[in-house]
Short mmCIF file of C-alpha atoms in Angstrom, two decimals:
data_model
loop_
_atom_site.label_atom_id
_atom_site.label_comp_id
_atom_site.label_asym_id
_atom_site.label_seq_id
_atom_site.Cartn_x
_atom_site.Cartn_y
_atom_site.Cartn_z
CA UNK A 6 39.23 -11.32 22.00
CA UNK A 7 39.93 -9.07 24.90
CA UNK A 8 41.80 -11.69 27.06
CA UNK A 9 44.65 -11.84 24.95
CA UNK A 10 47.80 -8.92 25.12
CA UNK A 11 49.37 -8.45 22.49
CA UNK A 12 53.32 -9.07 22.06
CA UNK A 13 53.62 -5.05 21.52
CA UNK A 14 52.12 -4.93 25.29
CA UNK A 15 54.35 -7.06 26.48
CA UNK A 16 57.28 -5.44 25.00
CA UNK A 17 56.49 -1.79 26.60
CA UNK A 18 56.76 -3.42 29.48
CA UNK A 19 53.17 -4.89 30.40
CA UNK A 20 52.77 -7.31 31.82
CA UNK A 21 52.59 -11.05 30.08
CA UNK A 22 49.94 -13.97 31.01
CA UNK A 23 50.49 -15.91 32.90
CA UNK A 24 50.41 -19.40 31.57
CA UNK A 25 48.54 -22.08 33.24
CA UNK A 26 50.08 -24.84 35.03
CA UNK A 27 50.01 -27.76 33.95
CA UNK A 28 47.81 -30.44 35.79
CA UNK A 29 47.96 -33.19 33.14
CA UNK A 30 50.59 -35.61 35.36
CA UNK A 31 49.38 -34.56 39.20
CA UNK A 32 46.68 -37.84 39.25
CA UNK A 33 50.01 -39.59 38.57
CA UNK A 34 51.30 -38.63 41.74
CA UNK A 35 51.99 -39.78 44.68
CA UNK A 36 48.12 -39.73 45.90
CA UNK A 37 49.25 -40.04 49.30
CA UNK A 38 50.85 -36.02 48.47
CA UNK A 39 47.31 -34.21 46.77
CA UNK A 40 44.91 -36.56 46.77
CA UNK A 41 42.53 -37.89 49.62
CA UNK A 42 44.91 -40.12 50.25
CA UNK A 43 47.41 -37.50 52.01
CA UNK A 44 48.17 -38.05 55.46
CA UNK A 45 46.36 -34.23 57.01
CA UNK A 46 42.46 -35.50 55.45
CA UNK A 47 40.36 -35.62 58.81
CA UNK A 48 43.07 -33.94 61.21
CA UNK A 49 41.77 -30.76 61.49
CA UNK A 50 38.22 -29.49 63.32
CA UNK A 51 36.04 -27.93 60.52
CA UNK A 52 33.71 -25.57 61.86
CA UNK A 53 34.57 -22.66 62.13
CA UNK A 54 36.29 -22.78 58.91
CA UNK A 55 34.10 -20.12 56.41
CA UNK A 56 34.78 -16.67 56.67
CA UNK A 57 31.57 -14.45 57.17
CA UNK A 58 29.45 -12.98 54.27
CA UNK A 59 26.05 -12.59 52.92
CA UNK A 60 26.11 -12.76 49.81
CA UNK A 61 28.11 -14.67 47.35
CA UNK A 62 28.37 -13.86 43.65
CA UNK A 63 29.79 -16.64 41.11
CA UNK A 64 31.33 -14.25 37.96
CA UNK A 65 31.16 -17.41 35.04
CA UNK A 66 34.22 -17.79 33.05
CA UNK A 67 36.63 -20.50 31.06
CA UNK A 68 37.43 -23.04 33.05
CA UNK A 69 39.84 -24.87 35.31
CA UNK A 70 42.81 -25.58 32.73
CA UNK A 71 43.28 -22.31 31.90
CA UNK A 72 42.48 -19.74 35.08
CA UNK A 73 46.28 -18.39 36.26
CA UNK A 74 46.45 -18.59 39.55
CA UNK A 75 45.38 -15.25 40.80
CA UNK A 76 42.33 -15.55 38.27
CA UNK A 77 40.84 -12.22 40.10
CA UNK A 78 44.85 -10.12 40.11
CA UNK A 79 45.98 -11.59 36.37
CA UNK A 80 45.96 -8.94 33.49
CA UNK A 81 45.21 -11.42 31.23
CA UNK A 82 42.03 -11.86 32.59
CA UNK A 83 40.02 -8.57 32.30
CA UNK A 84 36.54 -9.78 33.27
CA UNK A 85 37.66 -10.95 36.97
CA UNK A 86 40.33 -9.38 37.03
CA UNK A 87 38.08 -5.84 36.72
CA UNK A 88 34.99 -6.92 38.90
CA UNK A 89 37.44 -7.99 41.40
CA UNK A 90 38.76 -4.43 42.29
CA UNK A 91 35.08 -2.52 41.65
CA UNK A 92 34.12 -4.90 44.89
CA UNK A 93 36.73 -2.97 46.65
CA UNK A 94 36.00 -0.60 45.28
CA UNK A 95 32.55 -0.23 46.66
CA UNK A 96 33.53 -2.37 49.11
CA UNK A 97 31.83 0.07 51.91
CA UNK A 98 28.24 1.08 49.78
CA UNK A 99 27.86 -2.93 49.29
CA UNK A 100 25.18 -3.53 52.52
CA UNK A 101 25.68 -6.96 52.58
CA UNK A 102 29.22 -8.49 53.26
CA UNK A 103 30.22 -9.46 49.80
CA UNK A 104 32.66 -12.63 48.27
CA UNK A 105 33.11 -13.04 44.37
CA UNK A 106 34.51 -16.37 43.42
CA UNK A 107 35.15 -17.55 39.52
CA UNK A 108 33.11 -20.66 37.93
CA UNK A 109 33.03 -23.16 35.21
CA UNK A 110 32.09 -20.51 32.48
CA UNK A 111 31.09 -22.09 28.18
CA UNK A 112 29.53 -19.94 25.15
CA UNK A 113 27.23 -21.59 23.99
CA UNK A 114 26.03 -23.76 27.04
CA UNK A 115 23.91 -23.06 30.78
CA UNK A 116 26.56 -21.07 32.05
CA UNK A 117 28.51 -18.76 29.53
CA UNK A 118 30.97 -16.86 29.71
CA UNK A 119 29.60 -12.92 31.65
CA UNK A 120 27.08 -15.01 33.44
CA UNK A 121 26.53 -13.83 36.61
CA UNK A 122 25.14 -16.34 39.59
CA UNK A 123 24.14 -14.17 42.56
CA UNK A 124 23.77 -16.64 46.18
CA UNK A 125 20.41 -16.41 48.16
CA UNK A 126 19.21 -14.57 46.25
CA UNK A 127 18.60 -17.59 43.25
CA UNK A 128 18.88 -15.80 40.21
CA UNK A 129 21.34 -15.12 37.55
CA UNK A 130 22.49 -11.88 35.59
CA UNK A 131 23.52 -13.06 31.92
CA UNK A 132 26.36 -11.60 29.63
CA UNK A 133 28.07 -9.33 31.51
CA UNK A 134 31.00 -8.02 29.54
CA UNK A 135 33.79 -5.58 31.35
CA UNK A 136 32.23 -1.86 30.50
CA UNK A 137 28.70 -2.78 32.77
CA UNK A 138 31.40 -3.65 35.51
CA UNK A 139 31.15 -0.69 37.37
CA UNK A 140 26.80 0.29 36.98
CA UNK A 141 26.25 -3.63 38.23
CA UNK A 142 27.72 -2.79 41.32
CA UNK A 143 26.56 0.18 41.31
CA UNK A 144 22.82 -1.04 40.87
CA UNK A 145 22.57 -4.70 41.56
CA UNK A 146 25.16 -4.58 44.37
CA UNK A 147 25.15 -1.07 46.15
CA UNK A 148 21.98 0.13 45.44
CA UNK A 149 19.73 -3.32 45.35
CA UNK A 150 17.68 -3.14 42.78
CA UNK A 151 17.97 -4.01 38.99
CA UNK A 152 20.33 -3.73 36.18
CA UNK A 153 18.41 -2.51 33.20
CA UNK A 154 20.75 -3.62 30.17
CA UNK A 155 20.17 -7.84 31.33
CA UNK A 156 16.54 -8.77 33.17
CA UNK A 157 17.30 -11.00 36.40
CA UNK A 158 16.52 -14.71 35.62
CA UNK A 159 15.12 -16.94 38.50
CA UNK A 160 17.54 -20.12 39.26
CA UNK A 161 15.44 -23.67 41.06
CA UNK A 162 17.14 -26.59 42.40
CA UNK A 163 19.89 -27.11 43.43
CA UNK A 164 23.81 -25.74 42.84
CA UNK A 165 26.40 -27.38 44.00
CA UNK A 166 30.59 -25.79 43.19
CA UNK A 167 33.35 -27.38 44.14
CA UNK A 168 37.70 -26.25 44.26
CA UNK A 169 38.69 -27.49 41.20
CA UNK A 170 41.46 -24.63 40.90
CA UNK A 171 44.64 -26.58 40.04
CA UNK A 172 46.47 -23.54 39.57
CA UNK A 173 46.25 -22.12 43.27
CA UNK A 174 46.99 -25.96 44.71
CA UNK A 175 47.33 -29.13 43.22
CA UNK A 176 45.09 -30.89 46.39
CA UNK A 177 42.30 -28.65 45.13
CA UNK A 178 43.53 -30.02 41.76
CA UNK A 179 43.71 -33.07 42.34
CA UNK A 180 40.70 -34.15 44.57
CA UNK A 181 38.14 -31.62 43.05
CA UNK A 182 38.10 -32.39 39.21
CA UNK A 183 37.86 -36.27 40.42
CA UNK A 184 34.58 -34.97 42.74
CA UNK A 185 33.17 -33.36 40.27
CA UNK A 186 32.82 -36.57 37.77
CA UNK A 187 30.97 -38.54 40.52
CA UNK A 188 29.07 -35.73 40.95
CA UNK A 189 27.97 -35.41 37.60
CA UNK A 190 27.71 -39.45 37.79
CA UNK A 191 25.44 -39.66 40.88
CA UNK A 192 23.42 -36.87 40.13
CA UNK A 193 22.48 -39.19 36.92
CA UNK A 194 22.37 -42.52 38.69
CA UNK A 195 19.82 -41.04 41.17
CA UNK A 196 17.91 -39.21 37.71
CA UNK A 197 18.01 -35.31 39.75
CA UNK A 198 19.48 -34.43 35.43
CA UNK A 199 18.06 -30.11 35.78
CA UNK A 200 17.61 -30.14 39.24
CA UNK A 201 21.13 -30.47 40.68
CA UNK A 202 24.03 -28.50 39.03
CA UNK A 203 27.67 -29.33 39.82
CA UNK A 204 30.57 -27.01 38.60
CA UNK A 205 34.36 -26.41 39.32
CA UNK A 206 34.88 -23.08 40.66
CA UNK A 207 38.55 -21.20 41.55
CA UNK A 208 39.72 -20.79 45.04
CA UNK A 209 37.41 -20.49 48.20
CA UNK A 210 40.07 -20.59 50.94
CA UNK A 211 41.40 -23.72 53.33
CA UNK A 212 43.41 -25.84 50.25
CA UNK A 213 44.19 -28.13 53.17
CA UNK A 214 40.73 -29.08 53.56
CA UNK A 215 39.91 -30.31 50.37
CA UNK A 216 38.01 -31.85 48.22
CA UNK A 217 36.11 -28.46 49.13
CA UNK A 218 32.71 -28.34 48.44
CA UNK A 219 29.83 -25.56 48.42
CA UNK A 220 25.44 -26.31 48.23
CA UNK A 221 23.16 -23.63 47.95
CA UNK A 222 20.19 -25.83 47.81
CA UNK A 223 16.55 -24.74 49.76
CA UNK A 224 15.12 -26.02 53.29
CA UNK A 225 12.70 -27.10 53.79
CA UNK A 226 11.28 -23.93 53.69
CA UNK A 227 12.15 -23.26 51.19
CA UNK A 228 15.16 -20.92 52.46
CA UNK A 229 18.09 -21.33 50.85
CA UNK A 230 21.86 -20.16 52.38
CA UNK A 231 25.46 -20.95 51.06
CA UNK A 232 26.70 -24.31 53.52
CA UNK A 233 30.34 -25.37 52.75
CA UNK A 234 31.99 -28.79 53.42
CA UNK A 235 35.67 -29.82 53.30
CA UNK A 236 37.41 -33.62 53.45
CA UNK A 237 34.83 -34.43 50.35
CA UNK A 238 36.04 -38.00 48.99
CA UNK A 239 34.27 -39.40 46.10
CA UNK A 240 32.84 -41.84 48.66
CA UNK A 241 30.26 -39.23 50.71
CA UNK A 242 28.80 -37.70 47.46
CA UNK A 243 26.25 -39.79 47.24
CA UNK A 244 25.40 -38.82 51.29
CA UNK A 245 25.56 -35.28 49.91
CA UNK A 246 23.19 -35.56 47.62
CA UNK A 247 20.10 -38.01 49.87
CA UNK A 248 21.02 -36.34 52.87
CA UNK A 249 21.26 -32.96 52.30
CA UNK A 250 20.28 -31.76 49.51
CA UNK A 251 17.63 -34.98 49.53
CA UNK A 252 16.50 -34.53 53.28
CA UNK A 253 17.88 -30.27 54.07
CA UNK A 254 19.81 -32.52 56.82
CA UNK A 255 23.58 -31.19 57.55
CA UNK A 256 26.34 -34.05 57.16
CA UNK A 257 28.57 -33.00 60.07
CA UNK A 258 31.03 -34.74 60.06
CA UNK A 259 31.76 -32.76 56.53
CA UNK A 260 30.64 -29.50 57.58
CA UNK A 261 32.82 -26.34 57.44
CA UNK A 262 30.57 -23.70 57.98
CA UNK A 263 26.90 -21.03 56.99
CA UNK A 264 27.11 -18.40 54.65
CA UNK A 265 26.15 -15.15 57.38
CA UNK A 266 27.37 -17.23 60.76
CA UNK A 267 30.62 -15.86 61.92
CA UNK A 268 33.29 -18.54 63.18
CA UNK A 269 31.77 -18.51 65.94
CA UNK A 270 28.47 -18.66 65.68
CA UNK A 271 28.85 -21.56 63.24
CA UNK A 272 30.66 -23.59 66.09
CA UNK A 273 27.53 -23.21 68.15
CA UNK A 274 24.87 -23.86 65.61
CA UNK A 275 26.84 -26.83 64.81
CA UNK A 276 27.11 -27.77 68.57
CA UNK A 277 23.32 -26.94 68.76
CA UNK A 278 22.25 -29.09 66.53
CA UNK A 279 24.28 -31.74 67.91
CA UNK A 280 22.54 -31.44 70.76
CA UNK A 281 19.65 -31.97 69.46
CA UNK A 282 20.09 -35.01 67.50
CA UNK A 283 21.26 -36.99 70.27
CA UNK A 284 18.37 -36.01 72.75
CA UNK A 285 14.96 -37.10 69.37
CA UNK A 286 17.86 -40.15 69.53
CA UNK A 287 16.88 -40.55 73.28
CA UNK A 288 13.85 -39.13 72.89
CA UNK A 289 12.77 -42.16 70.47
CA UNK A 290 14.52 -44.65 71.73
CA UNK A 291 12.98 -44.19 75.44
CA UNK A 292 8.91 -43.84 73.48
CA UNK A 293 9.75 -47.36 71.63
CA UNK A 294 10.60 -48.39 75.17
CA UNK A 295 7.82 -47.46 76.48
CA UNK A 296 5.25 -48.44 73.77
CA UNK A 297 7.73 -52.26 72.69
CA UNK A 298 10.50 -52.45 75.22
CA UNK A 299 7.69 -52.40 78.66
CA UNK A 300 5.22 -55.12 76.49
CA UNK A 301 7.59 -57.19 75.93
CA UNK A 302 9.44 -56.82 78.92
CA UNK A 303 5.93 -57.85 81.22
CA UNK A 304 5.92 -60.20 78.66
CA UNK A 305 8.46 -61.95 78.91
CA UNK A 306 7.95 -61.89 83.21
CA UNK A 307 5.10 -63.62 82.72
CA UNK A 308 6.01 -66.24 81.18
CA UNK A 309 9.07 -66.71 82.84
CA UNK A 310 7.19 -66.05 86.08
CA UNK A 311 3.76 -68.33 84.82
CA UNK A 312 6.32 -71.31 83.76
CA UNK A 313 10.13 -70.88 84.38
CA UNK A 314 10.62 -69.31 87.68
CA UNK A 315 11.23 -71.83 90.21
CA UNK A 316 11.42 -70.55 93.81
CA UNK A 317 14.36 -68.80 95.11
CA UNK A 318 17.21 -69.47 91.76
CA UNK A 319 16.00 -72.48 90.98
CA UNK A 320 14.21 -72.81 87.59
CA UNK A 321 11.97 -76.03 86.91
CA UNK A 322 11.55 -75.21 83.47
CA UNK A 323 15.35 -75.79 82.88
CA UNK A 324 15.48 -79.00 85.30
CA UNK A 325 14.80 -81.75 82.66
CA UNK A 326 14.91 -85.01 85.45
CA UNK A 327 12.49 -83.40 86.97
CA UNK A 328 10.11 -82.88 83.78
CA UNK A 329 11.86 -87.08 82.94
CA UNK A 330 9.95 -88.25 85.89
CA UNK A 331 6.93 -86.75 85.80
CA UNK A 332 6.69 -88.41 82.20
CA UNK A 333 7.92 -91.40 83.85
CA UNK A 334 5.21 -90.88 86.15
CA UNK A 335 2.15 -91.06 84.11
CA UNK A 336 1.52 -95.08 82.83
CA UNK A 337 -1.25 -97.04 81.36
CA UNK A 338 -3.87 -94.78 79.79
CA UNK A 339 -2.45 -91.55 81.19
CA UNK A 340 0.97 -91.84 78.55
CA UNK A 341 -0.68 -91.51 75.42
CA UNK A 342 -3.23 -88.62 77.05
CA UNK A 343 0.24 -86.75 77.39
CA UNK A 344 1.14 -86.99 74.21
CA UNK A 345 -1.37 -85.87 72.33
CA UNK A 346 -1.74 -82.91 75.43
CA UNK A 347 1.90 -81.97 74.03
CA UNK A 348 1.28 -82.41 70.09
CA UNK A 349 -1.70 -80.68 70.42
CA UNK A 350 -0.65 -78.06 72.82
CA UNK A 351 2.85 -78.22 73.16
CA UNK A 352 3.09 -75.05 74.76
CA UNK A 353 0.47 -74.92 77.58
CA UNK A 354 1.40 -78.71 78.69
CA UNK A 355 4.80 -77.07 79.48
CA UNK A 356 3.42 -74.76 81.57
CA UNK A 357 0.65 -78.04 83.03
CA UNK A 358 3.89 -79.78 84.03
CA UNK A 359 5.89 -77.35 85.70
CA UNK A 360 3.03 -75.86 87.30
CA UNK A 361 2.82 -79.61 89.11
CA UNK A 362 5.93 -79.71 90.04
CA UNK A 363 5.96 -76.12 90.79
CA UNK A 364 3.21 -77.07 94.19
CA UNK A 365 5.16 -80.67 94.88
CA UNK A 366 8.45 -77.99 95.14
CA UNK A 367 5.98 -75.66 97.23
CA UNK A 368 4.28 -78.27 99.49
CA UNK A 369 7.34 -80.61 100.15
CA UNK A 370 9.27 -77.66 101.11
CA UNK A 371 6.61 -75.35 103.35
CA UNK A 372 3.93 -78.43 104.27
CA UNK A 373 5.84 -81.45 105.22
CA UNK A 374 6.70 -80.60 108.90
CA UNK A 375 3.26 -79.19 109.25
CA UNK A 376 1.50 -82.75 107.60
CA UNK A 377 3.47 -84.42 110.32
CA UNK A 378 3.20 -82.91 112.49
CA UNK A 379 -0.37 -83.10 112.40
CA UNK A 380 0.41 -87.08 111.66
CA UNK A 381 1.72 -87.33 115.17
CA UNK A 382 -0.66 -85.59 117.30
CA UNK A 383 -3.57 -87.27 115.58
CA UNK A 384 -1.61 -91.27 116.53
CA UNK A 385 -0.95 -89.37 120.34
CA UNK A 386 -4.54 -89.74 120.94
CA UNK A 387 -4.90 -92.48 119.37
CA UNK A 388 -2.85 -93.73 121.71
CA UNK A 389 -4.00 -92.33 124.60
CA UNK A 390 -7.35 -92.48 124.30
CA UNK A 391 -6.60 -96.61 123.96
CA UNK A 392 -4.49 -96.09 126.70
CA UNK A 393 -8.07 -94.49 127.94
CA UNK A 394 -9.57 -97.05 126.96
CA UNK A 395 -8.06 -100.37 129.30
CA UNK A 396 -7.86 -97.81 132.36
CA UNK A 397 -12.03 -98.76 132.16
#
């Protein structure tokens, strides 16, 4: 096999294969040091932590448990090493800034060894070997044409990549597999098989932000771009599926950046989104108040003024003694009538009692002195008239 170096080659001075780091015990180690409970989780701002690039290549190659720490430079892994070297050598000829990442590949599966996934183009080339690299880079990446030995297959749906490169950093080795397991579980529970694909990938930068997740998913306009998330925990997986993939809505507190934008542009884009979201929320609140709140306020005000708002700071509906006095004064035939009115129309009876008592309060306060003055004047006239008759 191409990835095995014979003992003779090692004896001749060639670099021996780098053994994979044994991660079997990592999950049993102190989770506060490597896992989701570590102290650094959520401590740094995430927006703007993605390097600027325009195209992302994923080379499907083996599995994370056998990846050496620097896969693209390992002599034992010829295919990723030669592809990375060719991209570096032709960097000035490739018009689009191109990033290479390794994802899991297994022969006989949907992502076999040597398959290349290209985003945001959403295409797959199958069966790349180390003999094809120069021609592939020339035709596909430099000339932006097609690679004739293999037909480009269109990719559909959403693709999720989770950094699980444990031999590079234990934080990714602990967080990555747990997130992948959760994604697989949630994809099944949401019945998204065939629509959402999840795969482990190699180092993507920012170990301290583990779990690191990249999502390629079409937005409402059908446009695809890569969005990076950091500090992702298993509890966030459902949110990413429902919000980002399901609704095309970025989960801001986990968002690291977007393919095609510089660090500053990523920060500016998030700031703009947050401002827009705030404006939309404010407009929604204003619209609700205009359509509902004013009506509620007016109804409350009308009912309060019609019944429960007395003169000044008094409130007749809260004046129970006055209400009791009014009912006690209605004796004989009137008492059953009031009771019947209460049973037939409880709301209106309250308003009637309140309106009578309010009229009575207004009469006492505003007209008592005027009435007394009229009575006194009438009495004075009567006395004067009586004196006049006696004098005659």
